[in-house]
XYZ file of C-alpha atoms in Angstrom:
279
model
C 55.656 -50.996 7.026
C 54.769 -47.416 6.076
C 51.139 -48.433 5.769
C 51.222 -49.985 9.242
C 52.734 -46.836 10.730
C 50.081 -44.740 8.997
C 47.286 -46.902 10.380
C 48.728 -46.557 13.888
C 48.842 -42.784 13.521
C 45.266 -42.682 12.250
C 44.078 -44.884 15.102
C 45.861 -42.689 17.644
C 44.291 -39.558 16.186
C 40.816 -41.096 16.399
C 41.357 -42.078 20.031
C 42.463 -38.539 20.918
C 39.440 -37.097 19.116
C 37.088 -39.400 21.015
C 38.660 -38.477 24.343
C 38.227 -34.787 23.567
C 34.598 -35.256 22.574
C 33.779 -37.331 25.635
C 35.593 -34.880 27.870
C 33.446 -32.061 26.536
C 30.159 -33.908 26.730
C 30.381 -35.985 29.898
C 28.945 -34.515 33.063
C 31.954 -35.654 35.026
C 34.413 -33.891 32.713
C 36.199 -30.596 33.079
C 33.545 -28.068 34.191
C 35.183 -25.305 32.203
C 34.588 -27.277 29.012
C 30.800 -27.130 29.404
C 30.287 -23.983 31.440
C 27.595 -21.674 30.164
C 27.886 -17.910 30.377
C 26.390 -16.292 33.464
C 24.069 -14.376 31.151
C 22.223 -17.615 30.312
C 20.305 -17.532 33.573
C 18.883 -14.109 32.652
C 16.448 -15.863 30.344
C 14.556 -16.993 33.444
C 11.481 -14.860 34.184
C 12.454 -13.483 37.623
C 8.938 -13.067 39.049
C 7.462 -16.317 37.706
C 6.706 -19.408 39.791
C 5.231 -22.735 38.715
C 4.065 -26.036 40.120
C 3.897 -29.369 38.325
C 3.149 -32.928 39.355
C 5.329 -34.679 36.780
C 3.521 -38.058 37.081
C 5.081 -41.181 38.533
C 5.397 -43.917 37.562
C 5.144 -42.662 33.990
C 7.351 -43.516 31.051
C 8.107 -39.927 30.093
C 11.360 -38.458 28.812
C 13.192 -36.039 31.049
C 14.264 -34.243 27.876
C 10.584 -33.525 27.198
C 9.922 -32.526 30.801
C 12.846 -30.090 30.696
C 11.600 -28.642 27.409
C 8.178 -28.002 28.973
C 9.745 -26.142 31.890
C 12.093 -24.219 29.598
C 9.137 -23.035 27.505
C 7.961 -20.916 30.464
C 11.347 -20.475 32.206
C 10.130 -19.848 35.772
C 12.360 -18.417 38.470
C 11.058 -21.139 40.801
C 9.243 -24.393 40.086
C 7.984 -26.973 42.560
C 7.803 -30.582 41.352
C 5.811 -33.396 42.930
C 6.025 -37.172 42.402
C 9.687 -36.548 41.670
C 12.541 -39.041 41.788
C 15.934 -37.566 42.596
C 17.488 -39.121 39.489
C 14.778 -37.630 37.270
C 15.168 -34.182 38.812
C 18.934 -34.308 38.354
C 18.391 -35.246 34.716
C 15.817 -32.470 34.196
C 18.163 -29.916 35.738
C 21.022 -31.059 33.508
C 18.890 -30.883 30.365
C 17.669 -27.410 31.312
C 21.273 -26.250 31.453
C 22.768 -28.194 28.561
C 19.896 -27.889 26.077
C 18.282 -24.601 27.065
C 20.938 -22.572 28.857
C 18.830 -22.290 32.025
C 20.773 -22.782 35.233
C 18.892 -23.938 38.332
C 19.745 -24.826 41.907
C 17.879 -27.843 43.315
C 16.682 -28.852 46.766
C 14.869 -32.105 47.566
C 12.054 -32.959 49.920
C 12.470 -36.719 49.892
C 9.934 -38.664 51.943
C 10.194 -42.150 50.494
C 12.670 -44.609 49.007
C 10.858 -46.820 46.571
C 12.278 -49.144 43.931
C 8.936 -49.351 42.104
C 8.689 -45.573 41.871
C 12.275 -44.576 41.214
C 14.257 -47.632 40.184
C 17.680 -48.364 41.572
C 18.167 -51.715 43.271
C 15.947 -53.438 45.854
C 18.602 -52.788 48.523
C 19.238 -49.204 47.344
C 16.018 -47.800 45.871
C 15.701 -44.315 44.438
C 14.505 -41.364 46.524
C 11.019 -39.965 45.875
C 9.050 -36.898 46.973
C 9.137 -33.179 46.164
C 11.778 -30.907 44.684
C 12.226 -27.180 44.169
C 14.291 -25.733 41.333
C 15.272 -22.085 41.719
C 17.407 -19.823 39.556
C 18.711 -18.272 42.792
C 20.392 -20.145 45.653
C 18.111 -21.500 48.375
C 18.650 -21.299 52.116
C 16.951 -22.458 55.329
C 15.846 -25.707 53.729
C 13.261 -27.683 55.703
C 11.965 -31.153 54.880
C 9.014 -32.427 56.933
C 7.257 -35.765 56.683
C 3.620 -35.661 57.751
C 2.848 -37.821 60.821
C 0.282 -39.702 58.748
C 0.907 -39.890 55.005
C -2.148 -41.993 54.276
C -1.607 -44.783 51.767
C 1.887 -43.454 50.964
C 4.385 -41.315 52.880
C 3.870 -37.630 52.119
C 5.339 -34.339 53.350
C 6.270 -30.765 52.582
C 9.501 -28.897 52.000
C 10.286 -25.208 52.352
C 13.112 -22.932 51.228
C 13.952 -19.250 51.201
C 14.919 -17.877 47.808
C 14.563 -14.885 45.502
C 11.368 -14.260 43.549
C 11.102 -10.971 41.706
C 14.192 -9.765 43.530
C 12.600 -10.325 46.952
C 13.430 -13.023 49.478
C 10.366 -15.173 50.035
C 9.536 -18.401 51.809
C 8.441 -21.057 49.298
C 6.650 -24.268 50.298
C 6.064 -27.341 48.152
C 3.794 -30.205 49.166
C 1.937 -33.265 47.979
C -1.024 -34.289 50.111
C -2.516 -37.750 50.568
C -4.267 -39.447 47.703
C -7.937 -39.071 46.913
C -10.634 -40.440 49.231
C -8.409 -39.767 52.263
C -10.016 -36.517 53.384
C -9.351 -36.915 57.110
C -5.660 -37.586 56.486
C -5.364 -34.507 54.277
C -7.078 -32.399 56.939
C -4.388 -33.369 59.438
C -1.684 -32.695 56.855
C -2.956 -29.194 56.038
C -3.006 -28.478 59.761
C 0.721 -29.218 59.925
C 1.399 -27.213 56.776
C -0.750 -24.244 57.820
C 1.083 -23.956 61.141
C 4.381 -23.624 59.248
C 3.036 -21.157 56.679
C 1.486 -18.976 59.397
C 4.957 -18.143 60.742
C 5.670 -16.070 57.630
C 3.985 -12.824 56.618
C 4.889 -13.462 52.974
C 4.943 -16.948 51.497
C 4.204 -18.976 48.385
C 2.679 -22.439 48.792
C 2.947 -24.744 45.781
C 1.735 -28.247 45.309
C -0.674 -31.021 44.493
C -3.293 -30.958 47.252
C -5.412 -33.804 45.830
C -8.525 -31.813 46.756
C -10.925 -29.472 44.982
C -11.179 -25.853 46.225
C -14.290 -26.305 48.379
C -12.991 -29.449 50.115
C -13.204 -29.004 53.917
C -9.622 -30.193 54.394
C -8.313 -27.045 52.664
C -10.066 -24.648 55.065
C -6.933 -23.914 57.114
C -4.927 -23.037 54.007
C -7.641 -20.754 52.621
C -7.689 -18.949 55.980
C -4.029 -17.990 55.478
C -3.628 -17.495 51.751
C -5.451 -16.901 48.473
C -5.226 -18.765 45.208
C -3.144 -17.044 42.549
C -6.354 -16.684 40.520
C -8.611 -14.159 42.319
C -11.634 -15.805 40.673
C -10.848 -19.129 42.337
C -12.363 -19.345 45.809
C -13.558 -22.117 48.159
C -17.211 -21.496 47.355
C -19.803 -22.338 44.747
C -19.304 -18.895 43.208
C -15.604 -19.525 42.601
C -14.404 -20.085 39.051
C -11.373 -22.356 39.254
C -9.728 -23.691 36.120
C -9.038 -27.446 36.188
C -5.428 -28.546 36.474
C -5.749 -32.269 35.715
C -6.725 -34.465 32.799
C -9.892 -35.475 34.688
C -10.961 -31.803 34.825
C -10.453 -31.220 38.565
C -8.427 -28.506 40.239
C -5.943 -30.298 42.478
C -2.870 -28.089 41.926
C -2.444 -24.724 43.621
C -0.216 -21.723 43.994
C -1.371 -20.156 47.259
C -0.096 -16.635 48.003
C 0.291 -15.021 51.409
C 1.241 -11.339 51.352
C 2.120 -11.511 47.648
C 0.125 -10.001 44.762
C -0.605 -12.098 41.657
C -0.338 -10.713 38.154
C -0.879 -12.976 35.151
C -1.580 -16.659 35.710
C -2.037 -19.562 33.294
C -2.720 -23.303 33.192
C -0.733 -25.227 30.580
C -2.017 -28.710 29.631
C 0.834 -31.043 28.738
C 1.092 -34.475 27.118
C 3.824 -35.447 29.588
C 1.726 -35.716 32.753
C -1.841 -36.172 33.935
C -1.420 -32.838 35.757
C -1.095 -29.516 33.941
C 1.638 -26.964 34.594
C 0.327 -24.087 36.708
C 2.138 -20.757 36.287
C 1.822 -17.338 37.847
C 3.737 -14.075 37.574
C 3.903 -12.069 40.793
C 4.235 -8.519 42.018
C 6.548 -9.101 44.956
C 7.048 -5.429 45.795
């Protein structure tokens, strides 16, 4: 009888312990149990922006993707080929594993079960996303009139970079061998960028620097690398595994400082980073 009572007490204690552990680890638990200090976000480099096509469909771990981003800790990063569920997971890992707190906005242009899972009648959302250490306002999500072989678009937000409020665009243009479609898309994007004296344009443009379809963007902004130009004399570092430059950080009214390309085993596109003088 005493033994039975002891076993019941032990079982009850284990149940309580499990509840406490789950309550502290589950995302739906008490926020105060997992809140990180405000100081954690100070580890973000305030004048750093990045762009990264994270590859989809690819069987990569969001833990690894978050670790790659955390290595460079940008103030703002634009992601392409991004499923909403993956971005939510990346954001959570950045906070829980690295103490980096980001706000997220989505530029969803497609719902696709093959790309993002879910169910056939409720597929996951796919497109672009922007993560920013500062809140974002004036969010715009535009689908291009012609996406080519797959729906494509751009998104734009206003947020802080280097302590200054800037307009940030993120886009993914039509796939390769669809030059005419991309030309129409950059026309739409350029018209939006031209409304702002200072802007940052991130994304996977699926085109090399001297491609005619990028002419309208080059007329408005410069690549973050001053050596990279739309001419044969330009020296543009490749940003993909097949040694082409498809990924860009275009700057309008903003001065670049240091910039780097980071190859990664977690995507066929490299991470592209730049630090800016926003003053």
